[in-house]
Structure formats: C-alpha cells, structure tokens
CSV table of C-alpha atoms and ligand atoms in Angstrom, one decimal:
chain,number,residue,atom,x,y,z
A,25,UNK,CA,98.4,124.3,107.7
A,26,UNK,CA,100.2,124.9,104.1
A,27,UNK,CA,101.6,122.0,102.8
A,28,UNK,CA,104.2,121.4,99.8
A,29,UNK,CA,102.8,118.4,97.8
A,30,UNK,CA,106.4,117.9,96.0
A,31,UNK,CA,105.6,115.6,93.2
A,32,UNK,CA,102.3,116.8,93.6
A,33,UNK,CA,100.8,116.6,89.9
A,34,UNK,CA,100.8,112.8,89.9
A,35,UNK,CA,98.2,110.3,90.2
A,36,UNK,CA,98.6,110.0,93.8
A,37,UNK,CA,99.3,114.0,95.1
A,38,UNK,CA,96.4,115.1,92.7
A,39,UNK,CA,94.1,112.9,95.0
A,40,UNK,CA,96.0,113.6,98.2
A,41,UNK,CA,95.5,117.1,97.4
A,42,UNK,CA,91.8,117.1,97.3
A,43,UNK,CA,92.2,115.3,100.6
A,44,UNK,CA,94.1,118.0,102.4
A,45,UNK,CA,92.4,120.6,100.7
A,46,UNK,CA,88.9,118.8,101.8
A,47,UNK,CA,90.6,118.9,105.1
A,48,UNK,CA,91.5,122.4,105.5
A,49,UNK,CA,95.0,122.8,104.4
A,50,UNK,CA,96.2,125.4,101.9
A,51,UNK,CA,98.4,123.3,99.1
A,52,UNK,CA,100.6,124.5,96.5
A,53,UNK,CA,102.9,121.7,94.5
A,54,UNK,CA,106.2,121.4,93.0
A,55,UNK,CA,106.2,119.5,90.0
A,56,UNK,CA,108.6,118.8,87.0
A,57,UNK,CA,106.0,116.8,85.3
A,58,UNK,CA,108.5,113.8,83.9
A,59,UNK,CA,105.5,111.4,84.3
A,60,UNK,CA,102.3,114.5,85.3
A,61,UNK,CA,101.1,117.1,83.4
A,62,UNK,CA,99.2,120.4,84.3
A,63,UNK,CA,95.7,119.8,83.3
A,64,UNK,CA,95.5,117.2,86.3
A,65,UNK,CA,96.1,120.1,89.0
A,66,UNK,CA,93.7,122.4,87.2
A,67,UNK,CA,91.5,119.7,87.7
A,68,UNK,CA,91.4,119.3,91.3
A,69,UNK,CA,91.0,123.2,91.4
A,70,UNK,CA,88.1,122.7,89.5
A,71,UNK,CA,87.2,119.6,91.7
A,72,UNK,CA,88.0,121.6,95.2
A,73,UNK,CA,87.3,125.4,94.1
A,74,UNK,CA,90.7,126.2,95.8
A,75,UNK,CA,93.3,127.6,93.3
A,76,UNK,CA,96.6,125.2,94.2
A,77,UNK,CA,99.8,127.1,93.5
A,78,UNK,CA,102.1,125.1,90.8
A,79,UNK,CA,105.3,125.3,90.4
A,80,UNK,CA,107.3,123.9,87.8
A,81,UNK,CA,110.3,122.6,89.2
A,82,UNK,CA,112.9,119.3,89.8
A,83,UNK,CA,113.0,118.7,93.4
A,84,UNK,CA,116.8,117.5,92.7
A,85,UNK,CA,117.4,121.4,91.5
A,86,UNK,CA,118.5,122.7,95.6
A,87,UNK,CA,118.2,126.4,94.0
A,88,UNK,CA,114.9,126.0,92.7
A,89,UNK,CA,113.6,124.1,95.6
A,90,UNK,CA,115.1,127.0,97.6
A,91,UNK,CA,113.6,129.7,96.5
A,92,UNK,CA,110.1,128.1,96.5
A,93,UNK,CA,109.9,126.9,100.4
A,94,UNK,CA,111.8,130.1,101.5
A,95,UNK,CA,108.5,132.5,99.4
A,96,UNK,CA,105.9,129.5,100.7
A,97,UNK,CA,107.2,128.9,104.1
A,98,UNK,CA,104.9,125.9,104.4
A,99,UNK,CA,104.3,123.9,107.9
A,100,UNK,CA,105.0,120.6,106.3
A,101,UNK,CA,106.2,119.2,102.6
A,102,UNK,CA,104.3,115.9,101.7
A,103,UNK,CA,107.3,114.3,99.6
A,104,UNK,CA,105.8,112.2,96.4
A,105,UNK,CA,109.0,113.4,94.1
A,106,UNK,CA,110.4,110.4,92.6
A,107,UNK,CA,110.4,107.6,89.5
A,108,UNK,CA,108.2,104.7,90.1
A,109,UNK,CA,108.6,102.0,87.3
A,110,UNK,CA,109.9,98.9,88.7
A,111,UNK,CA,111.1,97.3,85.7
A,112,UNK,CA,112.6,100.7,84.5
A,113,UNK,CA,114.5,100.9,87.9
A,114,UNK,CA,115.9,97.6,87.0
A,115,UNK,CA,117.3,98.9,83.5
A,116,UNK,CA,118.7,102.5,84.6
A,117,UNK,CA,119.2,102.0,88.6
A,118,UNK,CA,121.6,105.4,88.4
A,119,UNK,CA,119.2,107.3,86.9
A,120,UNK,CA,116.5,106.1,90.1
A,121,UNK,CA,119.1,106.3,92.7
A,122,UNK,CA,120.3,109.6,91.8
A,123,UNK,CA,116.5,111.0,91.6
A,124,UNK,CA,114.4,109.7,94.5
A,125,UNK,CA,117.5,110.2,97.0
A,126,UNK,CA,118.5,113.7,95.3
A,127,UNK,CA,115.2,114.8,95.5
A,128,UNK,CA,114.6,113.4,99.0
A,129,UNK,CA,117.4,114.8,100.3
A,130,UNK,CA,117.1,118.2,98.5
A,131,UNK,CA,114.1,119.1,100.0
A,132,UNK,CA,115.6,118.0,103.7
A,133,UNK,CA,118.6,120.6,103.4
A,134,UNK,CA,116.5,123.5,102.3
A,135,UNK,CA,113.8,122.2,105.1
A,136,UNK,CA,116.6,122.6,107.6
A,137,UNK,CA,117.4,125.8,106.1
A,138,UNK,CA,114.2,127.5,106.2
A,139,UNK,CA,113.1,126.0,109.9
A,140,UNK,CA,110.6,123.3,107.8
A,141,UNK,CA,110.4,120.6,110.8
A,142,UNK,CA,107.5,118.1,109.0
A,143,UNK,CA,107.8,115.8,106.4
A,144,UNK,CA,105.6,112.7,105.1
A,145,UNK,CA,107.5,110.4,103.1
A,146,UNK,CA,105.5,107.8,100.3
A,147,UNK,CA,107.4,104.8,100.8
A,148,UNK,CA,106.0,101.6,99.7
A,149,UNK,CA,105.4,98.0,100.6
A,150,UNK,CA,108.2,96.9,98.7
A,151,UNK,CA,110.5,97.7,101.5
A,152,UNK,CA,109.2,94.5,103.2
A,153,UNK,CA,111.4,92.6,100.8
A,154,UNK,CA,111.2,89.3,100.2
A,155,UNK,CA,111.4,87.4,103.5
A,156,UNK,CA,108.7,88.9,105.7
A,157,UNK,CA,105.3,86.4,106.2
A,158,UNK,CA,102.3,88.1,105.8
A,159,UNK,CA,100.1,90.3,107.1
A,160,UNK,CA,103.3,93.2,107.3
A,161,UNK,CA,103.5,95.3,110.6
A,162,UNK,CA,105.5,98.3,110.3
A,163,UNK,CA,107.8,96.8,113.2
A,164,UNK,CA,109.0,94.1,111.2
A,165,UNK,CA,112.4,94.6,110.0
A,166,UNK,CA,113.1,96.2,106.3
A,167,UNK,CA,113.8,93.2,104.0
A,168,UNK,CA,115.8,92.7,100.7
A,169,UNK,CA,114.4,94.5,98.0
A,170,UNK,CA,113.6,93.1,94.4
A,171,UNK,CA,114.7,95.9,92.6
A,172,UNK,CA,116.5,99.2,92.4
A,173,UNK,CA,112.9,101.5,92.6
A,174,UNK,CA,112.4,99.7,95.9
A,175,UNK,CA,115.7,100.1,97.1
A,176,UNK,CA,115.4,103.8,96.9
A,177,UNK,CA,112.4,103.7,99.4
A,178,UNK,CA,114.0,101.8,101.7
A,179,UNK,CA,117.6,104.0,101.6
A,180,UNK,CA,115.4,106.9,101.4
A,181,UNK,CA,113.2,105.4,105.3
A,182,UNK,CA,116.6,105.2,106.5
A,183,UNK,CA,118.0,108.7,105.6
A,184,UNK,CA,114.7,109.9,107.3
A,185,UNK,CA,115.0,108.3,110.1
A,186,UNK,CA,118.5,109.5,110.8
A,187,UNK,CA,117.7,113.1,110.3
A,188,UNK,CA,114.8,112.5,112.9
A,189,UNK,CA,117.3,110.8,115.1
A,190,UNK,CA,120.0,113.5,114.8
A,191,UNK,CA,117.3,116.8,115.1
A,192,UNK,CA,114.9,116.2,117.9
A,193,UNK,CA,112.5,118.6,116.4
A,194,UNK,CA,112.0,116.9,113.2
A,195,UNK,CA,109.1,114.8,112.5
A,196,UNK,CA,108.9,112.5,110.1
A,197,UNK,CA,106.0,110.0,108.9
A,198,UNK,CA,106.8,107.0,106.4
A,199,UNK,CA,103.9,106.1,104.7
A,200,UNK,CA,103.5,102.8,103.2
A,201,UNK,CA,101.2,102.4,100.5
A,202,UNK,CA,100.6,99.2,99.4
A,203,UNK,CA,98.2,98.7,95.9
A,204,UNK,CA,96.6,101.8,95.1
A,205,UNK,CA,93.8,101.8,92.3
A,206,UNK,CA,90.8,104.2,91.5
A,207,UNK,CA,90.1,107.6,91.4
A,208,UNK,CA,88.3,110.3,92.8
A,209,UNK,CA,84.6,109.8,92.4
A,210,UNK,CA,84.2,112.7,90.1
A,211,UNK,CA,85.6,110.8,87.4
A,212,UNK,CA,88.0,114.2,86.1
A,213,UNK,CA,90.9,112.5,87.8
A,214,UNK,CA,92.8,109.0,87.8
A,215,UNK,CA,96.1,107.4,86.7
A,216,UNK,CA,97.6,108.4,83.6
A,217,UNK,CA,100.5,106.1,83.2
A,218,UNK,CA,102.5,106.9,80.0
A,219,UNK,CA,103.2,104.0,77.7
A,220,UNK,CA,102.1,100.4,78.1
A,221,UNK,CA,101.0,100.0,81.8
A,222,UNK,CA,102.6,98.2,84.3
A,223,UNK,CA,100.6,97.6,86.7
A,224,UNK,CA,97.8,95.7,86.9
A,225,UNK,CA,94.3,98.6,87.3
A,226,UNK,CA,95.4,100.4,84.4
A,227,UNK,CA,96.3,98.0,81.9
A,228,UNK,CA,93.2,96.7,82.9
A,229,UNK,CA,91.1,99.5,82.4
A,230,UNK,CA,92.6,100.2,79.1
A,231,UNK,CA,91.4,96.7,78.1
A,232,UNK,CA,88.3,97.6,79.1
A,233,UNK,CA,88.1,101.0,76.6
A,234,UNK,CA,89.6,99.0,73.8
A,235,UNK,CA,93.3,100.7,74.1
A,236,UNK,CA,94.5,97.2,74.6
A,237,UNK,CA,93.8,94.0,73.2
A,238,UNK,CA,93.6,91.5,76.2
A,239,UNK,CA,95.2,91.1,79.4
A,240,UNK,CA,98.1,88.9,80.4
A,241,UNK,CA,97.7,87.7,84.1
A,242,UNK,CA,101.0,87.1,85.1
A,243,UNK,CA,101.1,83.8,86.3
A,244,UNK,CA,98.3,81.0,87.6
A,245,UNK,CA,100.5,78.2,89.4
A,246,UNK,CA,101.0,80.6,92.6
A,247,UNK,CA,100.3,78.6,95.8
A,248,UNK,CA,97.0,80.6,96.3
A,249,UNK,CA,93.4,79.5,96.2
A,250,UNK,CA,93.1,81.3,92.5
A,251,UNK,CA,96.9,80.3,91.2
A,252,UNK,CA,97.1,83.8,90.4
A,253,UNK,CA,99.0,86.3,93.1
A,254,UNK,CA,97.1,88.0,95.9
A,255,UNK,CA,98.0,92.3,96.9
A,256,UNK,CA,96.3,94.7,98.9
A,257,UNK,CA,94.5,97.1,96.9
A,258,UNK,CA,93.5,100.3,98.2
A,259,UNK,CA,91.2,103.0,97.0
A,260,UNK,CA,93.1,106.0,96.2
A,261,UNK,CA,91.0,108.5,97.9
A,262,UNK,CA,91.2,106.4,101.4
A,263,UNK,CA,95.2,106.5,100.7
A,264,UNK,CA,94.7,110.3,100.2
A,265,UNK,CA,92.5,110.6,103.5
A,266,UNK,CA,95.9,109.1,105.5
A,267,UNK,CA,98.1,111.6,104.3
A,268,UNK,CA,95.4,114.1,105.8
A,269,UNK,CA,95.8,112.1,109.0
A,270,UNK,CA,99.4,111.5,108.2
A,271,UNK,CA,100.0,115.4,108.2
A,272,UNK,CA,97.8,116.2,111.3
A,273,UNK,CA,99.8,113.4,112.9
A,274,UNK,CA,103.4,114.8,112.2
A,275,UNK,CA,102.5,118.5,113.7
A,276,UNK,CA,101.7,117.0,116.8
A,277,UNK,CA,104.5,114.4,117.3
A,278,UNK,CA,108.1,114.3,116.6
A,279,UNK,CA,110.5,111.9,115.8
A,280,UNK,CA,109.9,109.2,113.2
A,281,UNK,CA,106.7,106.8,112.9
A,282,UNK,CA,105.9,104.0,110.4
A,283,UNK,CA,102.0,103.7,108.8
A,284,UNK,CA,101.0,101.1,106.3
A,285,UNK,CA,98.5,102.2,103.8
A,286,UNK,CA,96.1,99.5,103.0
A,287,UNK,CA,93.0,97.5,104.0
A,288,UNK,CA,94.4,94.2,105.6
A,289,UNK,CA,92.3,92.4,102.6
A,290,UNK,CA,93.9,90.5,99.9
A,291,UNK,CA,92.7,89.9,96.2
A,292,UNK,CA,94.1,87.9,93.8
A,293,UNK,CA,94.9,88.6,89.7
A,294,UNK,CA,91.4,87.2,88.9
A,295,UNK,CA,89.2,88.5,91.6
A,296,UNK,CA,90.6,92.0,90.4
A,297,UNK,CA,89.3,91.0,86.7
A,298,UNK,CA,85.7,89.8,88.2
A,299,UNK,CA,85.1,92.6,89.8
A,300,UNK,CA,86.2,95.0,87.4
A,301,UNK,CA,83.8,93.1,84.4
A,302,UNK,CA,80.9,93.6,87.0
A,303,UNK,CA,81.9,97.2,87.3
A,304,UNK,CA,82.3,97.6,83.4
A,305,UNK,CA,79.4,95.8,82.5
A,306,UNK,CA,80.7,92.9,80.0
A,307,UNK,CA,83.6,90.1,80.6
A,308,UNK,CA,87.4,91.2,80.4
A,309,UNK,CA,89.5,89.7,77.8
A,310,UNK,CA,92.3,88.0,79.2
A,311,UNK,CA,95.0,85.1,78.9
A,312,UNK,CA,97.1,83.3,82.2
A,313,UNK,CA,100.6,84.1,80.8
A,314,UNK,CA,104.5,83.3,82.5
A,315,UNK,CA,105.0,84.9,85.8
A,316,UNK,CA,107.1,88.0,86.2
A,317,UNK,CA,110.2,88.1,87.1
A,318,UNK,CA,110.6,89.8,91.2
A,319,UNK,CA,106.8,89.8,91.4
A,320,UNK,CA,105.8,88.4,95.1
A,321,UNK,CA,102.8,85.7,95.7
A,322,UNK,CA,101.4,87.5,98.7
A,323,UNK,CA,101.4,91.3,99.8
A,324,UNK,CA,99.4,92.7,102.3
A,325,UNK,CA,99.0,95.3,105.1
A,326,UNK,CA,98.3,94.5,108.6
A,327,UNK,CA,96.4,98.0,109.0
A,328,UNK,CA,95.8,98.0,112.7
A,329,UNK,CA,98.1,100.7,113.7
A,330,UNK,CA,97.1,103.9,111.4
A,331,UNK,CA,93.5,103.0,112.5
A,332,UNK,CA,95.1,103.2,116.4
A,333,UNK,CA,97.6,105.9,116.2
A,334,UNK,CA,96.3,107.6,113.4
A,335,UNK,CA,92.2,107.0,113.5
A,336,UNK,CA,92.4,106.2,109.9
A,337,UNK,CA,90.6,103.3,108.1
A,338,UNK,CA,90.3,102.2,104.7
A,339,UNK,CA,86.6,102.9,103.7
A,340,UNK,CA,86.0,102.1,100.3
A,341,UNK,CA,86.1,98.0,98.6
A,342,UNK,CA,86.8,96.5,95.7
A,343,UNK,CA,83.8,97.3,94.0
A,344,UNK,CA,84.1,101.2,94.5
A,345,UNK,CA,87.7,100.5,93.5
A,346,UNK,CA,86.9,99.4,90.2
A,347,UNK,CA,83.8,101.6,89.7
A,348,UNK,CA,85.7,104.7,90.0
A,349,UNK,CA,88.7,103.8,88.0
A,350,UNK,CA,86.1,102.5,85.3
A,351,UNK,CA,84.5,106.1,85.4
A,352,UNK,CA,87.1,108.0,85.3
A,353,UNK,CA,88.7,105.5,82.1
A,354,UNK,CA,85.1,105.5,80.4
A,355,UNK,CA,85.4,109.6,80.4
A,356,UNK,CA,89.0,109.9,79.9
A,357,UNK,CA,89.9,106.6,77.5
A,358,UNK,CA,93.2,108.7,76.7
A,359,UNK,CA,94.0,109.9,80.2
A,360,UNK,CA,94.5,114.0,80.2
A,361,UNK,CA,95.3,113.3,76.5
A,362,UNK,CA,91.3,113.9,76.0
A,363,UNK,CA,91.7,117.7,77.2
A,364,UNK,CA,92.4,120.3,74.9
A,365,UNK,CA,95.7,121.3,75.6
A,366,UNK,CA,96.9,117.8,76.1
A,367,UNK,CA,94.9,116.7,72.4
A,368,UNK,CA,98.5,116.9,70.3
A,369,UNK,CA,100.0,114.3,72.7
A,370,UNK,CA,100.0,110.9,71.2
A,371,UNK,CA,99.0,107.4,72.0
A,372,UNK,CA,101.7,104.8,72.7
A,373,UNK,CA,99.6,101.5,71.5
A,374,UNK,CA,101.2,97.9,71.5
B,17,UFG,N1,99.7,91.8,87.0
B,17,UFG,C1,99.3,91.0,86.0
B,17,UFG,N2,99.3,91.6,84.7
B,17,UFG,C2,99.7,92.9,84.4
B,17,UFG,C3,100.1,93.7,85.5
B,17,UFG,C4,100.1,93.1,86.8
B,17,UFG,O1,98.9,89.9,86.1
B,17,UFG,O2,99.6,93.3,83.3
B,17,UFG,C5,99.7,91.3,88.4
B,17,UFG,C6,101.1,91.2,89.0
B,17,UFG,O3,101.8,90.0,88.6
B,17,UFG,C7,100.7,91.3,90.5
B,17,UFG,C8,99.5,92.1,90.5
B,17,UFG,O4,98.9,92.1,89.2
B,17,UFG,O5,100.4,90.0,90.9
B,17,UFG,C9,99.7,93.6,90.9
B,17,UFG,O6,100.8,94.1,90.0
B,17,UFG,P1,101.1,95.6,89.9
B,17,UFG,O7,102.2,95.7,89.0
B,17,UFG,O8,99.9,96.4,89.7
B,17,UFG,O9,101.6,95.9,91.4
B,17,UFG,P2,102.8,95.3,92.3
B,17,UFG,O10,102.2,94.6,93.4
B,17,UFG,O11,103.7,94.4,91.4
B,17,UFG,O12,103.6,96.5,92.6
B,17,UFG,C10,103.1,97.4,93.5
B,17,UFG,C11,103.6,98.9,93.2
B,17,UFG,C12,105.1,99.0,93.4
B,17,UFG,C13,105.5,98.5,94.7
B,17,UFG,C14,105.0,97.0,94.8
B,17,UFG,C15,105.4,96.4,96.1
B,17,UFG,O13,103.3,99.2,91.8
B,17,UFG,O14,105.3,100.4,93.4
B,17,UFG,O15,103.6,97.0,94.7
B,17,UFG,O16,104.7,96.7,97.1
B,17,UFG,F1,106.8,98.5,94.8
C-alpha cells in the first residue's frame, strides 16, 4: 500500500517509516518540520534504500494538504501531525487546540474528498486521565485529562470516531502509545527533542554525553516500591512494528478500533537510570528532586488486545531500550545537529 506518514519527519514516523517500508509499503511524508528536520528522512532512506517522498507542508494548510493526497492518492494516511510538549500545552492551550484538531481534521476533509477511507491516529495514554486503575484496557472509558496536549488526543479519538460512525466505509485505528524510548538499531536515528528535554530518556541520555549536568528525578515519596513513579516504556521500533500491523489492520476492517501500544511492564524513575548506567557503562548523575505538577504515579498498558486482534507484541526490553538510545546519543551527542547541513544550528544548554 502507499501510506501518508503526516508528521512523518519526527522521532516517531522516521522509525515507523522504516517499519512500513521494512514491511512493503511505499511512504512519502508531509512535514512542516516545527519540531523535525530533513536530514532525519534522508536518513531512513539511507537506512531502508527506498527514496521516501517529502513534502514540506502544515497539515493545518487544507490547500496544501490537497494538492498532495489528490497527486499521491495513498491507501491510507498514518496521522503523527501535531505538538507534543505537555507543559507547553499548558502555557499556550490555543495554539495546541488549534494545531492537533486543525491538522486532524484537515487531513479528514480532503480524505473524504479524494475517496481516502484509512486513517491511524497516535493518540496517547494520557487519554486515560486520571481516574482509571491500572493495567488500562482500551474499553475503559476516556478520563479527565491533565493537560491541554492530552485533551487534544482525546477530542481528536472522539472526532474519529464520529466520522467512522457517520461513513460506514471509513476505518479508523487509535493507537495508544504509552512511553516510547530508543532508536533504531543503526544508531543514525533517535529523538532529537529541541531545547531542554522533557521527558525522562532524553534528558537522560544527554546526561550521559555530558550535555547536561545531572538529572532531577521528579519525585521519591510515590507509593511505589522505589518512591519514584512507575510508566510503560516501549522500544520505539516495536511501536513502529504496530503501526505496520495497525495499517494492515485498518485495510481489512472498518469502523473504529482502540490499540494500546506498550508492553504490560512497568519501570520506575530509578530502574530507568540503572539500566541506562549498565548500558552506558559508568553511574548516572542524578538528584531525587520535588514532583511535577500533573505527572501520574502509575501508567501502564494492558497489551493483550493488539497481541489478539492485531498479532503484535512488544519484543524488545529495557535493556535494548537503553542500548539503542545510548548508541544512537554516543554517535549523535547533538542530535541531527552533528550532520553537515544541520552543523550552524545551535545548542540550547541550561
Ligand atoms: N521524569 C523525571 N525527570 C525528568 C523527566 C521525567 O523524573 O527530567 C519522570 C517523570 O516524572 C515520570 C517519568 O520520568 O515519572 C516519565 O516522564 P516523561 O516526561 O518521559 O513521560 P510522561 O509519562 O510524563 O509522559 C508521557 C508522554 C506524554 C503522554 C504521557 C501520558 O511524554 O506525551 O506519557 O501517557 F501524554
């Protein structure tokens, strides 16, 4: 099949598209690069020996968007177009309302114009909220979310699900990723946040290179066995292997369905930092700081359904995890900075 990776240039659709590409799909990708850059794409060309079509375009901009599935004609658009940063989202909520749902529901009016009938949707975790125990099943009611980023996913579940509901030929596939870390084994892609970090694998691999001073664990009087809070981390190339599944699974069915993303197993804070120092080779510097304001104690997947409907496991465990987001820091200590083209950009330090 062809698939549209919109917000495709990004830590996650760089991997995913190896994935698809591994899997037999052609891929091109629509990309504005607010938080990307090229150099990743030309990467996993280099990775894949496929050329992947870019286009340079805001998946809010209808005439844009337009005129790139109408040439294309894919079977199915992967949608990854959207802001992230959870404390950002808190600051400017317009400006992440008015992107992830523009975006969103861009691409599904010039879908419906150009006879499009697939989409798989990253939605996250976060639109458990705050009341659902853990393990999550994907049948468990959307909770109250912490912050504007997550609202957007969970607004954006429901817009989905409506246009499946009101066009019995659409299909539609939420994916729910819960922590995703690593990199692609060849160490020539990984995440490339911009700025100081927030989340936990990167700030810690920066540590690790000597682009930041120590680590703050963000809180060690959680009622867990570690004090520290526990999340289900996933290797990034296993999340990239269900959005092959995720994609196989949307041509053959229609309606909407619900997959978690993740491995069932939780790790605290400091389990993370262990076995990241075994991966790196020497001890981690780090000091137990104030929790974070909206962060959760517990967060993870029951991950029995993709592995029934969707014959997908997680493979890959902590260690690889850390390995391969080690080896890809150790050869890229200032992200796609390090390649030529990228060399002018600079380095935001604390
Ligand atoms: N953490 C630290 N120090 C840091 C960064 C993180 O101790 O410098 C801790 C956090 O407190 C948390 C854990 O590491 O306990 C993971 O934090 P991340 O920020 O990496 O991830 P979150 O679980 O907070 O957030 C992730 C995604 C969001 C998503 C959310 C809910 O980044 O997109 O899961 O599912 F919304």
């Amino acid at each position: 099949m062809k698939i549209m990776l919109a917000g495709g240039a990004g830590y996650i659709g760089t991997h995913t598209a190896i994935a698809l590409i591994e899997a037999g799909h052609e891929v091109f990708v629509v990309d504005n690069f607010s938080n990307s850059c090229r150099e990743a794409v030309r990467r996993v060309e280099k990775i894949t020996g496929s050329e992947v079509r870019l286009y340079e375009a805001d998946c809010c901009d209808y005439m844009s968007v337009r005129m790139i599935m109408s040439k294309e004609k894919p079977d199915s658009v992967v949608q990854m177009a959207g802001y992230k940063a959870v404390g950002e989202s808190v600051a400017k909520p317009i400006s992440y309302y008015r992107n992830n749902l523009d975006s969103t529901l861009t691409i599904l009016e010039v879908m419906a114009e150009c006879g499009v009938k697939s989409i798989v949707f990253s939605s996250s975790a976060t639109v458990y909220g705050e009341d659902n125990p853990v393990p999550y099943t994907e049948d468990m009611p959307r909770g109250r979310c912490s912050n504007p980023y997550g609202w957007t996913k969970s607004m954006i579940e429901q817009i989905l699900e409506d246009a499946a509901a009101a066009d019995p030929s659409l299909s539609v596939v939420l994916l729910r990723y819960f922590n995703p870390v690593g990199a692609h084994e060849s160490g020539l892609i990984g995440e490339d946040p911009q700025g100081i970090p927030n989340n936990l694998m990167p700030y810690i691999t920066q540590v690790a290179v000597g682009r930041r001073d120590k680590l703050t664990v963000f809180g060690g009087d959680y009622d867990t066995p570690d004090g520290t809070c526990r999340r289900d981390y996933i290797h990034v190339m296993d999340l990239a292997d269900g959005h092959a599944r995720a994609v196989d699974y949307a041509a053959a069915h229609k309606g909407s369905a619900i997959f978690n993303l993740g491995t069932g197993i939780p790790y605290s804070v400091l389990d993370m930092v262990n076995a990241f120092s075994d991966a790196c080779g020497h001890p981690l510097n780090y000091v137990i700081g104030d929790r974070r304001a909206g962060d959760l104690q517990d967060c993870w997947a029951d991950a029995e359904k993709a592995g029934r409907i969707l014959g997908w496991k997680a493979t890959r465990g902590i260690a690889e995890m850390c390995r391969d987001s080690w080896n890809w820091q150790r050869n890229n200590p200032k992200g796609y900075a390090d390649s030529e083209e990228d060399s002018d950009e600079e380095d935001d330090e604390e």
